[in-house]
Short mmCIF file of C-alpha atoms in Angstrom, two decimals:
data_model
loop_
_atom_site.label_atom_id
_atom_site.label_comp_id
_atom_site.label_asym_id
_atom_site.label_seq_id
_atom_site.Cartn_x
_atom_site.Cartn_y
_atom_site.Cartn_z
CA MET B 14 -188.39 137.91 -268.73
CA SER B 15 -191.97 136.70 -269.15
CA THR B 16 -194.90 138.71 -267.77
CA THR B 17 -196.99 135.51 -267.49
CA GLY B 18 -194.53 134.04 -265.00
CA SER B 19 -195.25 133.55 -261.32
CA ALA B 20 -193.06 136.48 -260.23
CA PHE B 21 -195.36 138.54 -258.04
CA LYS B 22 -194.42 142.11 -257.21
CA VAL B 23 -194.58 142.61 -253.47
CA LEU B 24 -194.04 145.85 -251.52
CA VAL B 25 -193.05 145.45 -247.84
CA ILE B 26 -193.50 148.52 -245.65
CA ASP B 27 -191.97 148.28 -242.19
CA ASP B 28 -189.82 150.55 -240.04
CA SER B 29 -187.94 147.51 -238.70
CA ASN B 30 -184.88 146.62 -240.79
CA THR B 31 -185.00 143.10 -239.38
CA ILE B 32 -188.58 142.55 -240.49
CA ARG B 33 -187.94 144.09 -243.96
CA ARG B 34 -184.90 141.88 -244.53
CA SER B 35 -186.64 138.71 -243.30
CA ALA B 36 -189.62 139.40 -245.55
CA GLU B 37 -187.32 140.12 -248.49
CA ILE B 38 -185.37 136.87 -248.01
CA PHE B 39 -188.56 134.75 -247.60
CA LEU B 40 -190.30 136.33 -250.58
CA LYS B 41 -187.30 136.09 -252.90
CA GLN B 42 -186.89 132.43 -251.90
CA GLY B 43 -190.54 132.06 -253.03
CA GLY B 44 -189.57 133.54 -256.42
CA HIS B 45 -191.19 136.92 -255.96
CA ASP B 46 -189.96 140.44 -256.83
CA VAL B 47 -189.63 142.52 -253.65
CA LEU B 48 -189.43 146.25 -252.97
CA LEU B 49 -188.85 147.56 -249.44
CA ALA B 50 -190.07 150.74 -247.89
CA GLU B 51 -189.12 151.92 -244.37
CA ASP B 52 -192.26 153.96 -243.64
CA GLY B 53 -195.49 155.21 -245.15
CA PHE B 54 -193.97 158.25 -246.92
CA ASP B 55 -191.23 156.05 -248.44
CA ALA B 56 -193.91 153.61 -249.61
CA LEU B 57 -196.13 156.31 -251.16
CA ALA B 58 -193.12 157.57 -253.10
CA LYS B 59 -192.39 154.10 -254.48
CA VAL B 60 -195.84 152.55 -255.02
CA ASN B 61 -196.59 154.55 -258.18
CA ASP B 62 -193.40 153.45 -259.98
CA TYR B 63 -193.30 149.89 -258.71
CA GLN B 64 -197.04 149.10 -259.05
CA PRO B 65 -197.01 146.10 -256.67
CA ASN B 66 -199.48 143.12 -256.87
CA LEU B 67 -199.52 142.93 -253.07
CA ILE B 68 -198.49 145.14 -250.19
CA PHE B 69 -197.52 144.15 -246.66
CA CYS B 70 -197.80 147.11 -244.36
CA ASP B 71 -196.72 147.47 -240.75
CA ILE B 72 -199.19 149.22 -238.44
CA LEU B 73 -196.91 150.99 -235.96
CA MET B 74 -194.57 153.27 -237.89
CA PRO B 75 -193.33 156.81 -237.30
CA ARG B 76 -194.70 159.81 -239.20
CA LEU B 77 -197.41 157.95 -241.19
CA ASP B 78 -198.80 154.79 -239.55
CA GLY B 79 -199.99 151.69 -241.42
CA TYR B 80 -203.69 152.59 -241.23
CA GLN B 81 -203.01 156.07 -242.80
CA THR B 82 -200.67 154.54 -245.41
CA CYS B 83 -203.25 151.87 -246.37
CA ALA B 84 -206.08 154.43 -246.52
CA ILE B 85 -204.07 156.72 -248.82
CA ILE B 86 -203.09 153.84 -251.12
CA LYS B 87 -206.69 152.59 -251.30
CA ARG B 88 -207.99 156.04 -252.16
CA ASN B 89 -205.87 156.03 -255.34
CA VAL B 90 -207.96 154.51 -258.16
CA ARG B 91 -204.90 152.79 -259.63
CA PHE B 92 -204.17 150.89 -256.40
CA ALA B 93 -207.67 150.42 -254.89
CA SER B 94 -207.74 146.79 -256.01
CA VAL B 95 -204.22 145.95 -254.75
CA PRO B 96 -204.51 143.73 -251.68
CA VAL B 97 -202.97 145.21 -248.51
CA VAL B 98 -201.99 142.89 -245.64
CA MET B 99 -201.38 144.63 -242.30
CA LEU B 100 -198.41 143.49 -240.20
CA SER B 101 -198.45 143.89 -236.43
CA SER B 102 -196.90 142.41 -233.30
CA LYS B 103 -200.28 142.79 -231.67
CA ASP B 104 -202.98 140.23 -232.52
CA GLY B 105 -205.90 142.28 -231.41
CA VAL B 106 -209.48 142.18 -232.68
CA PHE B 107 -209.53 145.98 -232.69
CA ASP B 108 -206.43 146.21 -234.82
CA LYS B 109 -207.85 143.72 -237.33
CA ALA B 110 -211.15 145.58 -237.46
CA ARG B 111 -209.47 148.95 -237.91
CA GLY B 112 -207.30 147.50 -240.70
CA ARG B 113 -210.40 146.26 -242.55
CA MET B 114 -212.02 149.72 -242.14
CA VAL B 115 -209.14 151.35 -244.05
CA GLY B 116 -209.23 148.74 -246.79
CA SER B 117 -206.79 145.97 -245.79
CA GLN B 118 -207.67 142.44 -246.91
CA ASP B 119 -205.79 140.48 -244.30
CA TYR B 120 -203.67 140.62 -241.14
CA LEU B 121 -200.43 138.87 -240.29
CA THR B 122 -198.99 138.81 -236.77
CA LYS B 123 -195.25 139.37 -236.37
CA PRO B 124 -192.96 137.63 -236.14
CA PHE B 125 -194.27 135.70 -239.18
CA THR B 126 -192.76 132.55 -240.58
CA LYS B 127 -191.66 132.05 -244.18
CA ASP B 128 -194.59 129.68 -244.70
CA GLN B 129 -197.14 132.23 -243.40
CA LEU B 130 -195.72 134.93 -245.64
CA LEU B 131 -195.60 132.79 -248.78
CA GLN B 132 -199.00 131.34 -248.08
CA THR B 133 -200.49 134.85 -247.88
CA VAL B 134 -198.81 135.80 -251.18
CA GLN B 135 -200.09 132.61 -252.77
CA GLN B 136 -203.65 133.24 -251.46
CA PHE B 137 -203.74 136.73 -253.03
CA GLY B 138 -201.71 135.63 -256.09
CA ALA B 139 -204.31 133.00 -257.00
CA ALA B 140 -207.11 135.50 -256.46
CA ASN B 141 -205.28 138.08 -258.62
CA GLN B 142 -204.75 135.66 -261.49
CA GLY B 143 -208.47 135.86 -262.27
CA VAL B 144 -209.25 132.14 -262.47
CA THR B 145 -211.92 131.68 -265.19
#
């Protein structure tokens, strides 16, 4: 398996099994490697081993919400540069602003389409490739 391929490692954090499965199917159809986490604690346990290129993180989750999860990931020097895209069923200005305050790069409203998800990955994938 080539490391220069387009396979992008994506971590999807969401307490909804439906959302996780949809994201996994869409992302795998786009040729990406996918790891799923059902909440913030699950994600924090996996992020170190998996070292994703991009993280999708739900906002409303039990125990550790998306803002807290994002803030913890961003405080880790190894993952500070990994883009985090917040996922929420609410499309509020306040939610977007709060997401940016904890370090998220973008915001996707649920339910998302396959095209929206893959377009977001492509957007950050191109930025991550370090075009010279």
